[in-house]
Amino acid sequence: GAVVSQHPSRVICKSGTSVKIECRSLDFQATTMFWYRQFPKQSLMLMATSNEGSKATYEQGVEKDKFLINHASLTLSTLTVTSAHPEDSSFYICSASPRGSSSGANVLTFGAGSRLTVL
Amino acid sequence: QQQVKQSPQSLIVQKGGISIINCAYENTAFDYFPWYQQFPGKGPALLIAIRPDVSEKKEGRFTISFNKSAKQFSLHIMDSQPGDSATYFCAASKGDGSARQLTFGSGTQLTVLP
């Protein structure tokens, strides 16, 4: 089956630094990847849609300059949290659907998530 | 505006019992209703899904019941096992079932006692 890998799984950083999280589709190409944020005991909130070779589409209320998304290849999307602050601490999850599919929810595979803690 | 309401927030069931989680939606344009299972520190995994043209779908111990007129759907876990202990999210999407339009419920933390 389709596998999506995220790295790192956990990261701790100091306030003011930037952190990059990688999302890779291991055995398929993904034209579209999605980034979610999840607070403890809460649901997943879609942050942005990452499109290979073009700019990401951000959801309302998500700061584009704070959360930089790059989708440089069909197997890799990165989320960079810039000038991180304690309120950015969260669980970040990516998902992807295979190239050629409709990017429908029925073909989504989620990564294992990345836990960011900003001190 | 919360478009998908999920209940209960938490659920404790004895091993072998039936776990029932309910969801209600508001937008009649939704046409795809998946359930996800998430273990602590992991990403969600698709468990089972249904489209509104059927009223029930069963896969192993997991069954989705769908009531289009009431705009409600539920997940039933038969013969619940301790390994089923996880957080369950219902979700809904509209149009072509676009992942971008996937709206999650608030989640239910299920604990199955041995």
Short mmCIF file of N, CA, C and O in Angstrom, two decimals, chain A residues 3-4 8 15 19 21 26-28 30 42 49 57 66 77-79 81 84 88 93 95 108 114:
data_model
loop_
_atom_site.label_atom_id
_atom_site.label_comp_id
_atom_site.label_asym_id
_atom_site.label_seq_id
_atom_site.Cartn_x
_atom_site.Cartn_y
_atom_site.Cartn_z
N VAL A 3 2.59 4.54 1.15
CA VAL A 3 3.23 4.92 2.41
C VAL A 3 3.69 6.37 2.32
O VAL A 3 4.33 6.78 1.34
N VAL A 4 3.37 7.12 3.35
CA VAL A 4 3.83 8.51 3.47
C VAL A 4 4.69 8.61 4.71
O VAL A 4 4.27 8.22 5.81
N PRO A 8 11.25 15.25 10.87
CA PRO A 8 11.42 14.32 11.98
C PRO A 8 10.08 13.97 12.62
O PRO A 8 9.09 14.67 12.41
N SER A 15 12.66 29.21 20.77
CA SER A 15 11.82 30.27 20.21
C SER A 15 12.65 31.17 19.29
O SER A 15 13.79 31.51 19.61
N VAL A 19 12.08 25.68 11.76
CA VAL A 19 12.07 24.21 11.75
C VAL A 19 11.47 23.72 10.44
O VAL A 19 10.41 24.21 10.02
N ILE A 21 9.96 20.46 8.32
CA ILE A 21 9.39 19.12 8.41
C ILE A 21 9.22 18.59 6.99
O ILE A 21 8.68 19.29 6.12
N LEU A 26 6.63 7.45 -0.32
CA LEU A 26 7.72 6.50 -0.52
C LEU A 26 7.55 5.63 -1.76
O LEU A 26 8.53 5.24 -2.39
N ASP A 27 6.37 5.26 -2.09
CA ASP A 27 6.18 4.31 -3.18
C ASP A 27 5.19 4.80 -4.22
O ASP A 27 4.68 4.00 -5.01
N PHE A 28 4.98 6.11 -4.23
CA PHE A 28 4.11 6.66 -5.26
C PHE A 28 4.45 8.14 -5.44
O PHE A 28 5.08 8.75 -4.59
N ALA A 30 3.13 11.98 -5.83
CA ALA A 30 1.99 12.75 -5.35
C ALA A 30 2.02 14.16 -5.92
O ALA A 30 2.91 14.93 -5.59
N GLN A 42 -7.61 17.17 20.04
CA GLN A 42 -8.48 17.90 19.12
C GLN A 42 -8.40 17.30 17.73
O GLN A 42 -7.63 16.38 17.46
N THR A 49 -2.81 23.24 1.08
CA THR A 49 -2.68 22.23 0.04
C THR A 49 -1.42 22.54 -0.74
O THR A 49 -1.26 23.65 -1.25
N THR A 57 -1.72 26.38 -1.59
CA THR A 57 -2.99 27.05 -1.30
C THR A 57 -3.23 26.97 0.20
O THR A 57 -3.36 25.88 0.75
N LYS A 66 4.51 32.49 7.88
CA LYS A 66 4.89 31.71 9.07
C LYS A 66 5.10 30.25 8.70
O LYS A 66 6.03 29.61 9.16
N SER A 77 7.29 17.11 -0.06
CA SER A 77 6.79 18.42 0.31
C SER A 77 7.38 18.77 1.66
O SER A 77 7.55 17.88 2.51
N THR A 78 7.74 20.03 1.85
CA THR A 78 8.29 20.44 3.13
C THR A 78 7.47 21.58 3.71
O THR A 78 6.95 22.43 3.00
N LEU A 79 7.38 21.56 5.04
CA LEU A 79 6.72 22.63 5.79
C LEU A 79 7.77 23.24 6.70
O LEU A 79 8.39 22.53 7.51
N VAL A 81 8.36 25.96 9.59
CA VAL A 81 7.77 26.88 10.55
C VAL A 81 8.83 27.93 10.84
O VAL A 81 9.89 27.62 11.43
N ALA A 84 9.76 30.27 14.95
CA ALA A 84 8.78 29.53 15.76
C ALA A 84 8.63 30.12 17.16
O ALA A 84 9.61 30.61 17.76
N ASP A 88 3.27 27.82 18.42
CA ASP A 88 3.35 26.99 17.22
C ASP A 88 3.52 25.51 17.58
O ASP A 88 3.47 24.65 16.68
N ILE A 93 0.73 17.04 10.59
CA ILE A 93 0.53 15.80 9.83
C ILE A 93 0.37 16.14 8.36
O ILE A 93 -0.32 17.10 8.00
N SER A 95 -0.52 14.54 4.36
CA SER A 95 -1.18 13.45 3.65
C SER A 95 -0.96 13.65 2.16
O SER A 95 -0.64 14.74 1.71
N LEU A 108 -6.42 9.17 0.06
CA LEU A 108 -5.45 9.83 0.92
C LEU A 108 -4.72 8.85 1.82
O LEU A 108 -5.33 7.94 2.37
N SER A 114 4.45 14.85 12.92
CA SER A 114 5.68 15.41 13.50
C SER A 114 5.28 16.27 14.69
O SER A 114 4.50 17.21 14.54
#
